Structure formats: C-alpha cells, structure tokens
Amino acid sequence: MKLSAAVIFALVAVQAAVLLAQASELEVGYYSKKCKGVEIVVKWHVIRALKANRRTGAALVRLLFHDCFVRGCDGSVLLDASSDNPHPEKEAPVNIGLAAFDLLEEIKAAVQKRCPGVVSCSDILIDLRRPRRGQRLSNGHVHFAVPAGRLDGFVSKTEEAQAELPDSTHDVQQLIDNFARKNFTVEELVILTGAHSIGQGHCSSFRGRLSEPSSQITPAYRDLLNYKCSQGSNPPVNNNVRDEDYDVVARFTPGFTSRVRKIPDFLDNTFYHNNLAKIVTFHSDWTLLTHKEAFGHVVEYADNGTLWDEDFSESLLKLSKLPMPAGSKGEIRKKCSVVNHRLY
C-alpha cells in the first residue's frame, strides 16, 4: 500500500512525540487544559478507597517508591507479565505485598473515559500522593505541588527491581550506596525511611530480626514479632507498634500501650521514636543507628516532627522526578497493567 506524504509525515510526528516527550520538562498544572477536572476524578476515587480501607494510603506510598526507584517514575511496576516482560517488577521478592493495583486501574478507566489517551498511569500514581490525597494520612502536614507530563514505560524486569530497590536486610552502607546511585544523600535516605511509620511488612522481609540480639532490638518487641509471625504462613505485620492490636501490645510490650491508636497508618515522625527505642521491624531501619550522620538525623527528626513533614515533602517531590533511563521510549497506556500494542 502506497502512503501519501501527509500520512507518512503524521506517522513520523507521532513516533517523534513518543520518543521525545520524555525529554520535556515536567510542569505543575500540566493537565489544567489537557484534561480539565482530572484531579477531581482522581480525588473522588482515592477518598472512596481510603474510606473503605485506610491501609490503601500506605500501599500507594510504597507503590510510588517501588516504581520510581526502578527505571524512574514510568509506571513499570504496574505492568503484568507478558511475552515482552515475562517476569515483571511486581514479581520480584523485594516487591512482596505491593497492593492498590486495582485502584490504579479503576482510576485510569475513569480518566481514560474523560480524556482518552491524555493522562499517563505514571502521572496518576504520582498524583495519588498529592497534598489533598495525603491529608487523610498526615492531616495535611505532608504537602507539595506535583509536576506532571510523564510517559509510561515499556520495560519491566524482576531482576532490575531486585537489583535497584533497597532490601530490608541491608546494612547502612549498602543503603547509603543504593540511595547515592539515585542521587539521594544520607539525610534523604533517613527522611524517606520515615515512611515506615505506616504500612506492613511480611515476616519473610524481617526473618533475621526474630533472632537479633538485644543491642539491636528490644527483646519484648522481638517476642511480639515472633508471636505475630507464628500466626500464619508469612503473614503481614504492622510496621509501627502504634498500629498493632491493643491486646497484643499489652501482652508483649505493655510500656507501649499508650502509643496504640484506633486509627492506623498515620504518617508522622513516630518511626524515629520507635527506632531509638529499638522497636522497628526491619534490620535496614535499625542499622541507621550505626552510622554517625544517619543517627544524628534520626535524633533530629524524632525531636522535630514539623521539620520531618517539610523535609519528607521535599524528598518525595525529588523522588517523583526521577526520570526514565536515557533514550527510553514511552507512551500513554490505555490500561496501566498492559502496554498498548498488547491490547490489539
């Protein structure tokens, strides 16, 4: 079939847009004219999800980090297995327990209906962590303006996720080196780790903590973790003792019953208080106390929750700007779990 010059030019223009759009600068208010009202759509779905299950908020924070730390913020963690990506990022052991994929697809379908082919899944994921979305997690203390204009990537590999993401068994120098590869400082490492004030971890992620010495973990808290892990096959356990069942805390760590809250997953600086008391779940959390600079920042943020709110906002913004690898191609997916050419 012979194509006209106009058609060929159009095809070249489309291909160029796919190749070059990722190089463009992200903008605050990017969709204000491209998809008017998209924020209202996203906000409605997120609030409904958080009302149904508050733990969805922590799942979204973790999903954002695990996406952006591998191949930049390109939605690669959202992709299901396919012939293109037979073992995607979500299958990596380090990604055990990732959740909220259904919420992303629900929002994408609503946005796609409103503005077909305009809003990327990677932008939706970042937008879920905007101030108005985060108010229910932090009382609005964590806030920042989110730039948009990202593309969705085509590549998703288990081995890349396993190699790029920090592991819960890492020592402090491994963490420092890992974050430095993404241009994050020791201080920013400590700041972002503060997100462990919310969420859950599976017992397989902290198995070593169950036998660590009292110099690294408060024995009563170690007993609590052992008890929780005996209740099933690799069950999830709350990251924060504050979010545990009151009776369990009273049984194993009665001195901490005053910290237990009826509403779980409140994003604040309690992680740093818990770390200093050696009642954190992961070895990688405790190991921050073994490095002089990192320890200093743990003390700093334990003493000043307002400062952590501000610095966490800035660090989360920096995280949200991590780019795709140089030369990568992208698109606006129609479904977050599938690259477009797989839909036909």
Coordinates of C-alpha atoms in Angstrom, one line a residue:
M1 CA 0.0 0.0 0.0
K2 CA 1.4 3.4 -1.0
L3 CA 1.2 6.0 1.7
S4 CA 0.8 9.7 0.9
A5 CA 3.4 12.2 2.1
A6 CA 0.9 13.6 4.6
V7 CA 0.3 10.2 6.2
I8 CA 4.0 9.5 6.4
F9 CA 4.6 12.9 7.9
A10 CA 1.8 12.2 10.5
L11 CA 3.3 8.8 11.4
V12 CA 6.7 10.3 11.8
A13 CA 5.3 13.1 14.0
V14 CA 3.6 10.6 16.3
Q15 CA 6.7 8.5 16.6
A16 CA 8.7 11.6 17.4
A17 CA 6.3 12.5 20.1
V18 CA 6.7 9.1 21.7
L19 CA 10.5 9.4 21.6
L20 CA 10.9 13.0 22.7
A21 CA 8.1 13.7 25.1
Q22 CA 10.0 12.2 28.0
A23 CA 12.8 14.8 27.5
S24 CA 10.3 17.6 28.0
E25 CA 10.2 19.3 31.4
L26 CA 7.6 18.3 33.9
E27 CA 5.1 21.0 34.8
V28 CA 2.8 21.8 37.7
G29 CA -0.7 22.2 36.3
Y30 CA 0.2 20.1 33.2
Y31 CA -3.3 18.8 32.8
S32 CA -5.2 22.0 33.6
K33 CA -6.0 22.5 29.9
K34 CA -5.2 19.0 28.5
C35 CA -7.7 17.2 30.8
K36 CA -9.8 19.7 32.8
G37 CA -11.2 18.2 36.0
V38 CA -8.9 15.2 36.1
E39 CA -7.8 16.0 39.7
I40 CA -11.5 15.9 40.8
V41 CA -11.8 12.4 39.3
V42 CA -8.7 11.1 41.0
K43 CA -9.6 12.7 44.3
W44 CA -13.0 11.1 44.4
H45 CA -11.7 7.6 43.8
V46 CA -8.9 7.9 46.3
I47 CA -11.1 9.3 49.1
R48 CA -13.6 6.5 48.5
A49 CA -10.8 3.9 48.6
L50 CA -9.3 5.3 51.8
K51 CA -12.7 5.4 53.5
A52 CA -13.2 1.7 52.6
N53 CA -9.6 0.7 53.7
R54 CA -7.3 3.3 55.3
R55 CA -4.3 1.0 54.6
T56 CA -4.6 1.8 50.9
G57 CA -2.8 5.1 51.6
A58 CA 0.3 3.2 52.8
A59 CA 0.1 0.9 49.8
L60 CA 0.1 3.9 47.4
V61 CA 3.2 5.4 49.1
R62 CA 5.1 2.1 48.8
L63 CA 3.9 1.6 45.2
L64 CA 5.2 5.1 44.3
F65 CA 8.7 4.5 45.8
H66 CA 9.0 1.0 44.2
D67 CA 8.0 2.4 40.8
C68 CA 10.3 5.5 40.8
F69 CA 13.4 3.7 42.2
V70 CA 13.5 1.4 39.2
R71 CA 13.7 2.9 35.8
G72 CA 12.4 6.2 37.1
C73 CA 8.7 7.1 37.5
D74 CA 7.4 5.3 34.5
G75 CA 4.7 3.0 35.8
S76 CA 6.8 0.0 35.1
V77 CA 5.9 -1.6 38.4
L78 CA 2.2 -1.7 37.2
L79 CA 2.9 -4.0 34.3
D80 CA 1.7 -7.6 34.3
A81 CA 3.6 -10.5 32.8
S82 CA 3.6 -10.7 29.0
S83 CA 5.8 -12.0 26.2
D84 CA 7.5 -8.6 26.2
N85 CA 8.1 -8.7 30.0
P86 CA 7.7 -12.4 31.1
H87 CA 8.9 -11.6 34.6
P88 CA 7.9 -8.0 35.5
E89 CA 9.0 -5.9 38.5
K90 CA 5.9 -6.8 40.6
E91 CA 7.2 -10.5 40.8
A92 CA 10.4 -9.5 42.5
P93 CA 10.8 -10.8 46.1
V94 CA 11.6 -7.3 47.2
N95 CA 8.1 -6.3 45.9
I96 CA 6.2 -8.8 48.0
G97 CA 3.0 -7.3 49.3
L98 CA 2.7 -4.5 46.8
A99 CA -1.0 -3.5 46.5
A100 CA -3.5 -1.0 45.2
F101 CA -3.1 -2.1 41.6
D102 CA -6.9 -2.4 41.2
L103 CA -7.3 1.2 42.4
L104 CA -4.9 2.4 39.7
E105 CA -6.8 0.6 37.0
E106 CA -10.1 1.9 38.3
I107 CA -8.9 5.5 38.2
K108 CA -7.2 5.0 34.8
A109 CA -10.5 3.7 33.3
A110 CA -12.4 6.8 34.7
V111 CA -9.7 9.2 33.4
Q112 CA -9.5 7.4 30.1
K113 CA -13.2 7.8 29.6
R114 CA -12.9 11.5 30.4
C115 CA -9.8 12.3 28.4
P116 CA -8.7 9.3 26.1
G117 CA -5.0 8.9 25.6
V118 CA -4.0 12.0 27.6
V119 CA -3.1 11.1 31.2
S120 CA -0.4 8.6 31.9
C121 CA -0.5 5.9 34.5
S122 CA 2.8 7.1 36.0
D123 CA 1.3 10.6 36.4
I124 CA -1.8 9.1 38.1
L125 CA 0.3 7.2 40.5
I126 CA 2.3 10.3 41.4
D127 CA -0.9 12.4 41.6
L128 CA -2.3 10.0 44.2
R129 CA 0.3 11.3 46.6
R130 CA -0.7 14.9 46.2
P131 CA -1.4 17.0 49.3
R132 CA -5.2 16.7 49.1
R133 CA -4.8 12.9 48.7
G134 CA -2.4 12.8 51.6
Q135 CA -4.4 14.8 54.2
R136 CA -6.1 11.6 55.5
L137 CA -2.6 10.1 56.1
S138 CA -0.8 13.1 57.6
N139 CA -3.5 15.7 58.5
G140 CA -2.2 17.7 55.5
H141 CA 1.2 18.2 57.1
V142 CA 2.9 16.5 54.1
H143 CA 2.3 18.5 51.0
F144 CA 3.9 19.5 47.8
A145 CA 2.9 20.7 44.3
V146 CA 3.3 17.8 41.9
P147 CA 4.6 18.4 38.3
A148 CA 3.3 16.1 35.6
G149 CA 4.0 15.1 32.0
R150 CA 5.5 11.7 32.5
L151 CA 5.2 8.8 30.0
D152 CA 4.5 5.1 30.7
G153 CA 7.5 2.8 30.0
F154 CA 7.6 -0.4 28.0
V155 CA 10.1 -2.3 30.1
S156 CA 9.6 -4.1 33.4
K157 CA 12.0 -6.7 34.8
T158 CA 12.1 -8.7 38.0
E159 CA 15.9 -8.7 38.1
E160 CA 16.1 -4.9 37.8
A161 CA 13.7 -4.4 40.7
Q162 CA 15.6 -6.8 42.8
A163 CA 18.9 -5.1 42.0
E164 CA 17.8 -1.5 42.3
L165 CA 15.5 -1.4 45.3
P166 CA 16.9 -1.3 48.8
D167 CA 16.4 -4.5 50.7
S168 CA 15.1 -4.8 54.3
T169 CA 18.2 -6.9 55.2
H170 CA 20.7 -4.2 54.0
D171 CA 23.3 -2.7 56.4
V172 CA 23.6 1.1 56.5
Q173 CA 26.5 1.3 54.0
Q174 CA 24.5 -0.7 51.4
L175 CA 21.6 1.6 51.9
I176 CA 23.8 4.7 51.5
D177 CA 25.3 3.3 48.3
N178 CA 21.9 2.3 47.0
F179 CA 20.4 5.8 47.5
A180 CA 23.5 7.5 46.3
R181 CA 23.0 5.8 42.9
K182 CA 19.8 7.7 42.6
N183 CA 21.5 11.0 43.8
F184 CA 20.0 10.9 47.3
T185 CA 22.0 11.9 50.3
V186 CA 22.3 10.2 53.7
E187 CA 19.8 12.7 55.1
E188 CA 17.3 12.0 52.4
L189 CA 17.8 8.2 53.0
V190 CA 16.8 8.8 56.6
I191 CA 13.9 11.1 55.6
L192 CA 12.3 8.7 53.2
T193 CA 12.8 5.7 55.5
G194 CA 10.5 7.6 57.9
A195 CA 7.6 6.4 55.7
H196 CA 7.9 3.2 57.7
S197 CA 5.7 4.9 60.2
I198 CA 2.9 3.4 58.1
G199 CA 2.2 0.1 56.3
Q200 CA 3.0 -3.5 56.8
G201 CA 5.8 -5.9 56.1
H202 CA 5.7 -9.7 55.5
C203 CA 7.6 -11.9 58.0
S204 CA 9.9 -13.1 55.2
S205 CA 11.2 -9.5 55.0
F206 CA 12.4 -9.4 58.6
R207 CA 13.0 -13.0 59.5
G208 CA 16.5 -12.2 60.7
R209 CA 15.1 -9.7 63.2
L210 CA 13.4 -12.5 65.1
S211 CA 16.8 -13.7 66.4
E212 CA 18.8 -10.5 66.6
P213 CA 20.5 -9.5 69.9
S214 CA 19.0 -7.1 72.4
S215 CA 21.6 -4.5 71.4
Q216 CA 19.6 -4.3 68.0
I217 CA 16.0 -5.0 69.0
T218 CA 14.1 -4.7 72.3
P219 CA 13.6 -8.3 73.5
A220 CA 9.9 -7.7 74.2
Y221 CA 9.3 -6.4 70.7
R222 CA 11.2 -9.3 69.3
D223 CA 8.9 -11.6 71.2
L224 CA 5.9 -9.7 69.7
L225 CA 7.2 -10.1 66.2
N226 CA 7.8 -13.8 66.8
Y227 CA 4.3 -14.2 68.0
K228 CA 2.8 -12.4 65.0
C229 CA 4.9 -14.4 62.6
S230 CA 3.7 -17.7 64.2
Q231 CA 0.1 -16.8 63.3
G232 CA 0.2 -17.9 59.7
S233 CA 2.4 -18.6 56.7
N234 CA 4.4 -15.4 56.1
P235 CA 1.7 -13.1 57.4
P236 CA 1.9 -9.3 57.1
V237 CA 2.8 -7.4 60.3
N238 CA 2.3 -3.7 61.0
N239 CA 5.5 -1.6 60.7
N240 CA 4.5 0.6 63.6
V241 CA 3.8 -0.9 67.1
R242 CA 1.3 2.0 67.4
D243 CA -0.9 0.3 64.8
E244 CA -0.9 -3.2 66.5
D245 CA -3.8 -4.8 68.3
Y246 CA -4.0 -3.3 71.8
D247 CA -4.2 -6.7 73.5
V248 CA -1.1 -8.0 71.7
V249 CA 0.9 -4.8 72.7
A250 CA -0.3 -5.1 76.3
R251 CA 0.8 -8.7 76.4
F252 CA 4.3 -8.3 75.0
T253 CA 5.2 -4.6 75.3
P254 CA 2.9 -3.1 78.0
G255 CA 5.1 0.0 78.2
F256 CA 3.9 1.0 74.7
T257 CA 0.1 0.6 75.1
S258 CA -0.2 4.4 75.4
R259 CA 1.0 4.6 71.8
V260 CA -1.6 2.4 70.3
R261 CA -4.2 4.2 68.2
K262 CA -7.6 3.2 67.0
I263 CA -6.9 4.7 63.5
P264 CA -3.9 3.0 61.9
D265 CA -1.4 4.3 59.4
F266 CA -0.9 7.9 60.4
L267 CA 2.1 9.3 58.5
D268 CA 4.3 11.1 61.1
N269 CA 7.7 11.0 62.8
T270 CA 6.9 8.1 65.1
F271 CA 9.3 5.9 63.1
Y272 CA 12.2 7.8 64.6
H273 CA 11.0 7.5 68.2
N274 CA 10.5 3.7 67.6
N275 CA 13.9 3.4 66.1
L276 CA 15.6 5.0 69.0
A277 CA 13.6 2.6 71.3
K278 CA 14.7 -0.3 69.0
I279 CA 11.2 -1.3 68.2
V280 CA 11.3 -1.2 64.4
T281 CA 10.6 -4.1 62.1
F282 CA 13.3 -4.2 59.6
H283 CA 17.1 -4.6 60.0
S284 CA 17.6 -1.9 57.5
D285 CA 15.7 0.5 59.8
W286 CA 17.7 -0.3 62.9
T287 CA 21.0 -0.1 61.0
L288 CA 20.5 3.7 60.5
L289 CA 21.6 4.0 64.2
T290 CA 25.0 2.6 63.4
H291 CA 26.1 5.4 61.2
K292 CA 27.1 8.8 62.8
E293 CA 25.4 11.1 60.3
A294 CA 22.3 8.9 59.9
F295 CA 21.9 8.5 63.6
G296 CA 22.1 12.3 64.0
H297 CA 19.2 12.7 61.6
V298 CA 17.2 10.0 63.3
V299 CA 17.5 12.0 66.6
E300 CA 16.8 15.3 64.7
Y301 CA 13.5 14.1 63.2
A302 CA 12.5 12.4 66.5
D303 CA 12.8 15.8 68.1
N304 CA 11.1 17.8 65.4
G305 CA 8.1 16.3 63.6
T306 CA 7.3 19.5 61.7
L307 CA 10.8 19.5 60.2
W308 CA 10.3 16.0 59.1
D309 CA 6.9 16.8 57.5
E310 CA 8.6 19.6 55.4
D311 CA 11.7 17.6 54.5
F312 CA 9.7 14.5 53.6
S313 CA 7.6 16.6 51.3
E314 CA 10.7 17.8 49.5
S315 CA 12.3 14.4 49.3
L316 CA 9.1 12.8 48.0
L317 CA 9.0 15.6 45.3
K318 CA 12.6 14.8 44.3
L319 CA 11.7 11.1 44.2
S320 CA 8.7 11.8 41.9
K321 CA 11.1 13.5 39.4
L322 CA 13.4 10.5 38.8
P323 CA 13.5 10.2 35.0
M324 CA 13.3 7.2 32.8
P325 CA 16.7 5.8 31.6
A326 CA 18.3 7.9 28.8
G327 CA 17.0 7.0 25.4
S328 CA 13.9 5.2 26.8
K329 CA 10.6 5.3 24.8
G330 CA 7.2 5.9 26.4
E331 CA 3.5 6.1 25.8
I332 CA 0.2 6.9 27.4
R333 CA -1.1 3.5 28.3
K334 CA -4.8 2.7 27.9
K335 CA -4.6 0.2 30.8
C336 CA -1.9 0.5 33.5
S337 CA -1.1 -3.2 33.5
V338 CA -0.6 -3.6 29.8
V339 CA 1.4 -1.8 27.1
N340 CA -0.9 -0.6 24.3
H341 CA 0.2 -2.9 21.5
R342 CA -0.8 -5.9 23.7
L343 CA -4.4 -4.7 23.7
Y344 CA -4.9 -5.5 20.0

